[in-house]
Amino acid sequence: MTHTAILGAGVCGLAAGMRLADAGEPVTLVEAQHFVGGLAATLRGATGAGFDWGPHAYHARNPRVLDMFKEIASDGFPAQPKNVRIKFRGRYYKYPLEAMDMARTMSPVLAVRAFVDYFSEQIRKRIAPRPLRSAEDWVVNAMGRTLYNLFFGPYTEKVWGVHPSKLAASFAQHRIPHISLIKVVLSSIRKGYAKRTGTEHRYAPLVIELFYPPKGAGLVSERMAERIRGRGGKVVTGALVTGIDAHEGRVTGVRYRRVGTSDVPAVGQLGMMASGREKDTPRHLPWTPGETEERIACDRIVNTLPLPVLIELLGDAASPEAREAAAMLRFRPITILGLRVKRVRCLPAQSIYFQDKTFTRLSETRHYGGSAICAPDETVLLCDITCDLNGRIWSATAEELADVIGAELAAEGFLTREEIAEAVVLRSTMGYPVYVVDYERAIDTLMQELGRFENLVTGGRQGLYKYVDMDIASEMGLAMADHFLSGKTKREAIGGVPYEDRAFA
Ligand SMILES: Cc1cc2nc3c(=O)[nH]c(=O)nc-3n(C[C@H](O)[C@H](O)[C@H](O)COP(=O)(O)OP(=O)(O)OC[C@H]3O[C@@H](n4cnc5c(N)ncnc54)[C@H](O)[C@@H]3O)c2cc1C
C-alpha cells in the first residue's frame, strides 16, 4: 500500500486525508498544534464558550465542496444571509459596497466627485492605458482615485502594514468581489443570488449565503479528523515537522519533534499557530521542541505548511535559487481578541469593518449561526487585528487588549467594560500571505523547483501561498488527493496550468 504523509491538519490537509482514507489509502497527518482545523478551529475558553480565529463561516461555489461540508455537519449547518457592514465616518455601509448606499450616505459633493472621477478614469484608460503593476494601480483604474483614497487605500495599508503601491495587482484582483464601479452598480440593483455579476474572481466570490455550525466552525475539522481515524488513518497532533528527507527528487520521510500546547493561560492566550521556522521566535510561544527527532517513512507527501517553510524543510534537496526565492515570501501575523460578553446581542450585523479602531473587523459569532457558541444569556465577539510579529499587539496580554478595545467598543455603544466576562487571544504567525509587487517571480522559481519532486505536492492557503477561503483550501486538498489517486505525473496534471489556476504544485 502507498503511504501518504500529510503535513498540517487544517481544512486543506484534512480534506486530502479524508479523500485518501475514503479510498482505502493509509495516511498520517502531522500537525504541530494539539487541535485540528488550523485557522478553521474553534478553541474553548474557561466556560466552554467557543472562539474562532475570526468567525469562520462556510461558503463554496464548488458544489462538491459545499456538499462535503453539508454532509459532515449534517445535523446542524444553518444557512444565514450574509450581513456585513463597514462603519466609516460615523455611518454604516453595506459590504461589499453598494452604489445606492454609497450615494445615499456620502455627502453630495463627495458622491459627485467619486462618480466624475470614476468616469474620467474610464475615459483615460481607453486613451492612455497604463500598466497595472500594483494593487493601487488596479483599484484606481477600476474605481477612480476618490474611492481609492476614501476606502481602499487607508484600509489596505492598515491591514497589511504596507502601502498598496507595494502590493501586487493580483492582490486586489483576488480579494475585491466587485472591483469595477459599474459592477457595484449592477450588483446593487439585483437581489439575492442575482447580485452576482458572474465576473468575480473565483477567490473573491460575492458571498450571499453562509453556513455555520451552532457550536463553532471547528466542528467540521474535528469530524473530518474523526472520519480519517475511523478509516484507519492517523492524525498525530503536537508534532512539529522539522525536516523532510528526499533522495534524487523523491521524498522518503518526514521528521518531527514533539511540542507542548501553545496556550499560555497567564496571558489569556488560547492558542498560537507557528511553523517553528519564524525568523524571530514568537513571544508567548511556550514550546520547547523535544530533543529527539522522530521519523515517519512515506511514499508521498501532501504539504499544507507555508510554502517557504516547505522549501526550508527540504534542506539541501532544494536548490539555492529556490531557497533565495522562498526567502522573499512572507506572511502577515494576526491576533484575534475574543470577548465573552454578558449580553445576548451586541452588534447590528454579523461583522463590521472599521478603519479607526485597534482592530479591523469586529464580529459576533451568534449572528453567523453560532447559536450554541456560549451560554444563551451571553455572546462572543471576535476582533481581528493584523499585526507585526513580536510588536505591541502581538506581545500584549488578553486583558491589556480588552482594556483598549473594550473602551473603543463602549464608545460605539456595543457594550460596557464591566460586561466583558472573559478575554482571550488567538494568534497565528501565518495569517495572510503578503502579495508584494513582483512576488510572482519568486513563485515562478518555486513552481519550477517543485516540479522536480514527483511524489510531493503542496497546496492550501499557506502551502500554495494563495489568499483563499476554506472552500478553496478544501478544494485544493481534494485535488491533491485526486491527483495521487489518478496515477498521473505532475506534468500531465498541471504542466500547462499557470500558477494562478493551480490547485496544487
Ligand atoms: C481572520 C481570518 C478569518 C477568516 N474567515 C474565513 C471565513 O469566514 N470563511 C472562510 O471560508 N475562510 C476564512 N478564512 C480563511 C481560512 O482560514 C483558510 O482559507 C483555511 O482555514 C486555510 O486552511 P489550510 O489548511 O490551507 O491552512 P491552515 O489552516 O493554516 O493549516 C495549516 C496547518 O499547518 C500547521 N503547521 C504549520 N507549521 C507546521 C509545522 N512545522 N509542523 C506541523 N504542522 C504545522 C498549522 O498548525 C495548521 O494547522 C479566514 C482567515 C483568517 C485569517
mmCIF file of N, CA and C in Angstrom, residues 124-178:
data_model
loop_
_atom_site.group_PDB
_atom_site.id
_atom_site.type_symbol
_atom_site.label_atom_id
_atom_site.label_comp_id
_atom_site.label_asym_id
_atom_site.label_seq_id
_atom_site.Cartn_x
_atom_site.Cartn_y
_atom_site.Cartn_z
ATOM 1 N N ARG A 124 -9.783 57.930 -19.507
ATOM 2 C CA ARG A 124 -8.319 57.955 -19.552
ATOM 3 C C ARG A 124 -7.735 56.600 -19.924
ATOM 4 N N LYS A 125 -8.300 55.531 -19.339
ATOM 5 C CA LYS A 125 -7.669 54.235 -19.600
ATOM 6 C C LYS A 125 -7.902 53.750 -21.030
ATOM 7 N N ARG A 126 -8.907 54.351 -21.683
ATOM 8 C CA ARG A 126 -9.082 53.983 -23.098
ATOM 9 C C ARG A 126 -8.094 54.760 -23.964
ATOM 10 N N ILE A 127 -7.837 56.010 -23.591
ATOM 11 C CA ILE A 127 -6.933 56.845 -24.404
ATOM 12 C C ILE A 127 -5.476 56.487 -24.115
ATOM 13 N N ALA A 128 -5.132 56.398 -22.824
ATOM 14 C CA ALA A 128 -3.731 56.148 -22.459
ATOM 15 C C ALA A 128 -3.646 55.068 -21.386
ATOM 16 N N PRO A 129 -3.819 53.780 -21.772
ATOM 17 C CA PRO A 129 -3.777 52.725 -20.744
ATOM 18 C C PRO A 129 -2.412 52.638 -20.075
ATOM 19 N N ARG A 130 -2.408 52.399 -18.776
ATOM 20 C CA ARG A 130 -1.149 52.284 -18.013
ATOM 21 C C ARG A 130 -0.958 50.827 -17.613
ATOM 22 N N PRO A 131 0.277 50.375 -17.457
ATOM 23 C CA PRO A 131 0.449 49.015 -16.941
ATOM 24 C C PRO A 131 -0.036 48.938 -15.494
ATOM 25 N N LEU A 132 -0.724 47.855 -15.142
ATOM 26 C CA LEU A 132 -1.272 47.741 -13.788
ATOM 27 C C LEU A 132 -0.382 46.801 -12.986
ATOM 28 N N ARG A 133 0.567 47.397 -12.249
ATOM 29 C CA ARG A 133 1.560 46.584 -11.545
ATOM 30 C C ARG A 133 1.163 46.358 -10.092
ATOM 31 N N SER A 134 0.678 47.420 -9.466
ATOM 32 C CA SER A 134 0.395 47.328 -8.032
ATOM 33 C C SER A 134 -1.111 47.303 -7.764
ATOM 34 N N ALA A 135 -1.462 46.976 -6.512
ATOM 35 C CA ALA A 135 -2.869 46.974 -6.106
ATOM 36 C C ALA A 135 -3.448 48.386 -6.230
ATOM 37 N N GLU A 136 -2.616 49.393 -5.966
ATOM 38 C CA GLU A 136 -3.074 50.780 -6.091
ATOM 39 C C GLU A 136 -3.453 51.068 -7.544
ATOM 40 N N ASP A 137 -2.567 50.689 -8.489
ATOM 41 C CA ASP A 137 -2.861 50.909 -9.921
ATOM 42 C C ASP A 137 -4.195 50.266 -10.275
ATOM 43 N N TRP A 138 -4.376 49.046 -9.773
ATOM 44 C CA TRP A 138 -5.549 48.259 -10.163
ATOM 45 C C TRP A 138 -6.854 48.892 -9.665
ATOM 46 N N VAL A 139 -6.846 49.316 -8.413
ATOM 47 C CA VAL A 139 -8.092 49.855 -7.844
ATOM 48 C C VAL A 139 -8.394 51.239 -8.422
ATOM 49 N N VAL A 140 -7.355 52.062 -8.586
ATOM 50 C CA VAL A 140 -7.598 53.392 -9.159
ATOM 51 C C VAL A 140 -8.148 53.221 -10.574
ATOM 52 N N ASN A 141 -7.566 52.302 -11.306
ATOM 53 C CA ASN A 141 -8.005 52.029 -12.677
ATOM 54 C C ASN A 141 -9.473 51.583 -12.712
ATOM 55 N N ALA A 142 -9.880 50.822 -11.702
ATOM 56 C CA ALA A 142 -11.227 50.262 -11.705
ATOM 57 C C ALA A 142 -12.252 51.170 -11.033
ATOM 58 N N MET A 143 -11.846 51.922 -10.013
ATOM 59 C CA MET A 143 -12.830 52.664 -9.207
ATOM 60 C C MET A 143 -12.632 54.172 -9.208
ATOM 61 N N GLY A 144 -11.482 54.621 -9.641
ATOM 62 C CA GLY A 144 -11.187 56.052 -9.573
ATOM 63 C C GLY A 144 -10.473 56.393 -8.280
ATOM 64 N N ARG A 145 -9.738 57.511 -8.313
ATOM 65 C CA ARG A 145 -8.873 57.891 -7.192
ATOM 66 C C ARG A 145 -9.667 58.244 -5.927
ATOM 67 N N THR A 146 -10.844 58.848 -6.070
ATOM 68 C CA THR A 146 -11.590 59.298 -4.880
ATOM 69 C C THR A 146 -11.986 58.102 -4.010
ATOM 70 N N LEU A 147 -12.577 57.088 -4.645
ATOM 71 C CA LEU A 147 -12.988 55.918 -3.851
ATOM 72 C C LEU A 147 -11.776 55.181 -3.304
ATOM 73 N N TYR A 148 -10.701 55.159 -4.081
ATOM 74 C CA TYR A 148 -9.471 54.517 -3.601
ATOM 75 C C TYR A 148 -8.985 55.229 -2.336
ATOM 76 N N ASN A 149 -8.920 56.571 -2.411
ATOM 77 C CA ASN A 149 -8.411 57.341 -1.265
ATOM 78 C C ASN A 149 -9.314 57.204 -0.045
ATOM 79 N N LEU A 150 -10.626 57.096 -0.310
ATOM 80 C CA LEU A 150 -11.585 57.038 0.791
ATOM 81 C C LEU A 150 -11.533 55.709 1.535
ATOM 82 N N PHE A 151 -11.681 54.601 0.772
ATOM 83 C CA PHE A 151 -11.848 53.297 1.401
ATOM 84 C C PHE A 151 -10.613 52.409 1.279
ATOM 85 N N PHE A 152 -10.279 52.124 0.053
ATOM 86 C CA PHE A 152 -9.347 51.022 -0.185
ATOM 87 C C PHE A 152 -7.926 51.321 0.314
ATOM 88 N N GLY A 153 -7.410 52.493 -0.038
ATOM 89 C CA GLY A 153 -6.017 52.815 0.295
ATOM 90 C C GLY A 153 -5.743 52.725 1.786
ATOM 91 N N PRO A 154 -6.457 53.523 2.606
ATOM 92 C CA PRO A 154 -6.161 53.523 4.050
ATOM 93 C C PRO A 154 -6.419 52.148 4.693
ATOM 94 N N TYR A 155 -7.494 51.474 4.259
ATOM 95 C CA TYR A 155 -7.827 50.184 4.876
ATOM 96 C C TYR A 155 -6.734 49.152 4.579
ATOM 97 N N THR A 156 -6.310 49.105 3.326
ATOM 98 C CA THR A 156 -5.296 48.115 2.941
ATOM 99 C C THR A 156 -3.999 48.359 3.693
ATOM 100 N N GLU A 157 -3.631 49.615 3.806
ATOM 101 C CA GLU A 157 -2.375 49.916 4.495
ATOM 102 C C GLU A 157 -2.446 49.492 5.951
ATOM 103 N N LYS A 158 -3.616 49.689 6.554
ATOM 104 C CA LYS A 158 -3.767 49.306 7.959
ATOM 105 C C LYS A 158 -3.675 47.777 8.125
ATOM 106 N N VAL A 159 -4.360 47.051 7.254
ATOM 107 C CA VAL A 159 -4.388 45.588 7.399
ATOM 108 C C VAL A 159 -3.041 44.969 7.073
ATOM 109 N N TRP A 160 -2.421 45.447 6.001
ATOM 110 C CA TRP A 160 -1.227 44.768 5.506
ATOM 111 C C TRP A 160 0.073 45.369 5.990
ATOM 112 N N GLY A 161 -0.027 46.572 6.555
ATOM 113 C CA GLY A 161 1.181 47.208 7.074
ATOM 114 C C GLY A 161 2.105 47.690 5.962
ATOM 115 N N VAL A 162 1.640 47.661 4.717
ATOM 116 C CA VAL A 162 2.423 48.224 3.613
ATOM 117 C C VAL A 162 1.494 49.035 2.715
ATOM 118 N N HIS A 163 2.078 50.009 2.014
ATOM 119 C CA HIS A 163 1.279 50.848 1.125
ATOM 120 C C HIS A 163 0.795 50.004 -0.062
ATOM 121 N N PRO A 164 -0.462 50.219 -0.547
ATOM 122 C CA PRO A 164 -0.967 49.423 -1.670
ATOM 123 C C PRO A 164 -0.095 49.499 -2.926
ATOM 124 N N SER A 165 0.736 50.528 -3.035
ATOM 125 C CA SER A 165 1.629 50.604 -4.206
ATOM 126 C C SER A 165 2.701 49.520 -4.124
ATOM 127 N N LYS A 166 2.860 48.917 -2.938
ATOM 128 C CA LYS A 166 3.874 47.866 -2.768
ATOM 129 C C LYS A 166 3.248 46.458 -2.873
ATOM 130 N N LEU A 167 1.917 46.423 -2.979
ATOM 131 C CA LEU A 167 1.249 45.121 -3.114
ATOM 132 C C LEU A 167 0.944 44.853 -4.588
ATOM 133 N N ALA A 168 1.051 43.583 -4.991
ATOM 134 C CA ALA A 168 0.851 43.231 -6.395
ATOM 135 C C ALA A 168 -0.596 43.457 -6.829
ATOM 136 N N ALA A 169 -0.779 43.736 -8.118
ATOM 137 C CA ALA A 169 -2.120 43.963 -8.662
ATOM 138 C C ALA A 169 -3.022 42.755 -8.401
ATOM 139 N N SER A 170 -2.453 41.552 -8.442
ATOM 140 C CA SER A 170 -3.274 40.348 -8.259
ATOM 141 C C SER A 170 -3.911 40.309 -6.874
ATOM 142 N N PHE A 171 -3.329 41.024 -5.910
ATOM 143 C CA PHE A 171 -3.921 41.083 -4.570
ATOM 144 C C PHE A 171 -5.338 41.671 -4.651
ATOM 145 N N ALA A 172 -5.473 42.818 -5.352
ATOM 146 C CA ALA A 172 -6.785 43.465 -5.465
ATOM 147 C C ALA A 172 -7.726 42.604 -6.287
ATOM 148 N N GLN A 173 -7.183 42.043 -7.355
ATOM 149 C CA GLN A 173 -7.978 41.220 -8.262
ATOM 150 C C GLN A 173 -8.547 40.006 -7.517
ATOM 151 N N HIS A 174 -7.730 39.408 -6.630
ATOM 152 C CA HIS A 174 -8.163 38.218 -5.900
ATOM 153 C C HIS A 174 -9.153 38.536 -4.803
ATOM 154 N N ARG A 175 -9.046 39.690 -4.196
ATOM 155 C CA ARG A 175 -9.761 39.878 -2.935
ATOM 156 C C ARG A 175 -10.954 40.816 -2.974
ATOM 157 N N ILE A 176 -11.135 41.583 -4.044
ATOM 158 C CA ILE A 176 -12.270 42.519 -4.030
ATOM 159 C C ILE A 176 -13.351 41.982 -4.970
ATOM 160 N N PRO A 177 -14.526 41.593 -4.427
ATOM 161 C CA PRO A 177 -15.534 40.951 -5.264
ATOM 162 C C PRO A 177 -15.958 41.802 -6.461
ATOM 163 N N HIS A 178 -16.185 43.107 -6.237
ATOM 164 C CA HIS A 178 -16.578 43.951 -7.351
ATOM 165 C C HIS A 178 -15.595 45.076 -7.483
#
